[in-house]
Amino acid sequence: KAGVTQTPRYLIKTRGQQVTLSCSPISGHRSVSWYQQTPGQGLQFLFEYFSETQRNKGNFPGRFSGRQFSNSRSEMNVSTLELGDSALYLCASSPIMGMNTEAFFGQGTRLTVV
Amino acid sequence: ILNVEQSPQSLHVQEGDSTNFTCSFPSSNFYALHWYRWETAKSPEALFVMTLNGDEKKKGRISATLNTKEGYSYLYIKGSQPEDSATYLCASASGAGSYQLTFGKGTKLSVIP
């Protein structure tokens, strides 16, 4: 069974540009969550999708957005990139709706904004 | 406690030593507590998900306990091995209607051969 796949693995962008990151969950998983990790910080929750609906959003500006497709694949978009957006972005999938089951993480996309 | 806090931030132990870490989380509206192991250049991997006060779970040499009334969980590693070197993360979920995990900053364990 294939794991959670995130593409691309590494990305360098310039301030002001926008970026789209992709996450393919484990087959059959319908919940996809996104997290940001910056140096010295824990994983910060961005948003969670289930069956194409965003159910929760973290405390991030509107420049961060996401969506989920009918096949459960998810994308997140960051517009007008800032230097502080440089981070590791992780997505995680799980099979059911609640948080009483483990999440399966991808290896992340390392975004560098210059 | 508003956030999830982990201690210590890092520790070094000798191979064969046993060790433990602490995770403190908000006890109000508790729903679930997760532990993950994150090795360098790999994905975080789930160790345990616990939901009931007094829960104890074990996987090989690693075990965890949960106290939801006071808002803490302990992770124990017995007879540490170099392959146990990793960052150990805990995360809490509050409320059955919440679909997010709040993570601590992790405890980085280094096991010296």
Tab-separated table of C-alpha atoms in Angstrom, chain A residues 102-104, chain B residues 34-37 39 44-50 56-65 74-79 81 83-84 88:
chain	number	residue	atom	x	y	z
A	102	GLU	CA	-3.464	7.800	13.848
A	103	ALA	CA	-2.449	10.142	11.075
A	104	PHE	CA	-0.109	8.998	8.298
B	34	HIS	CA	-1.100	11.041	19.924
B	35	TRP	CA	2.605	10.141	20.075
B	36	TYR	CA	4.768	10.161	16.947
B	37	ARG	CA	8.402	9.318	16.270
B	39	GLU	CA	13.493	10.295	12.373
B	44	PRO	CA	6.580	11.239	11.382
B	45	GLU	CA	5.364	7.768	12.314
B	46	ALA	CA	2.558	7.088	14.758
B	47	LEU	CA	3.436	5.254	17.958
B	48	PHE	CA	0.247	5.482	19.988
B	49	VAL	CA	-3.179	7.077	20.030
B	50	MET	CA	-4.775	7.142	23.468
B	56	GLU	CA	-1.358	2.365	28.979
B	57	LYS	CA	-0.042	1.234	25.608
B	58	LYS	CA	3.076	-0.677	24.664
B	59	LYS	CA	4.940	-1.358	21.453
B	60	GLY	CA	8.117	-3.368	21.945
B	61	ARG	CA	10.400	-1.422	24.285
B	62	ILE	CA	8.279	1.721	24.099
B	63	SER	CA	5.259	2.364	26.282
B	64	ALA	CA	3.027	5.316	27.123
B	65	THR	CA	0.598	6.294	29.839
B	74	TYR	CA	4.553	9.888	29.700
B	75	LEU	CA	6.494	8.028	27.029
B	76	TYR	CA	8.979	5.422	28.250
B	77	ILE	CA	11.766	3.745	26.317
B	78	LYS	CA	13.349	0.737	27.975
B	79	GLY	CA	16.928	-0.178	27.093
B	81	GLN	CA	19.148	1.614	21.267
B	83	GLU	CA	17.929	3.310	16.329
B	84	ASP	CA	15.662	4.978	18.907
B	88	TYR	CA	9.325	12.276	19.713
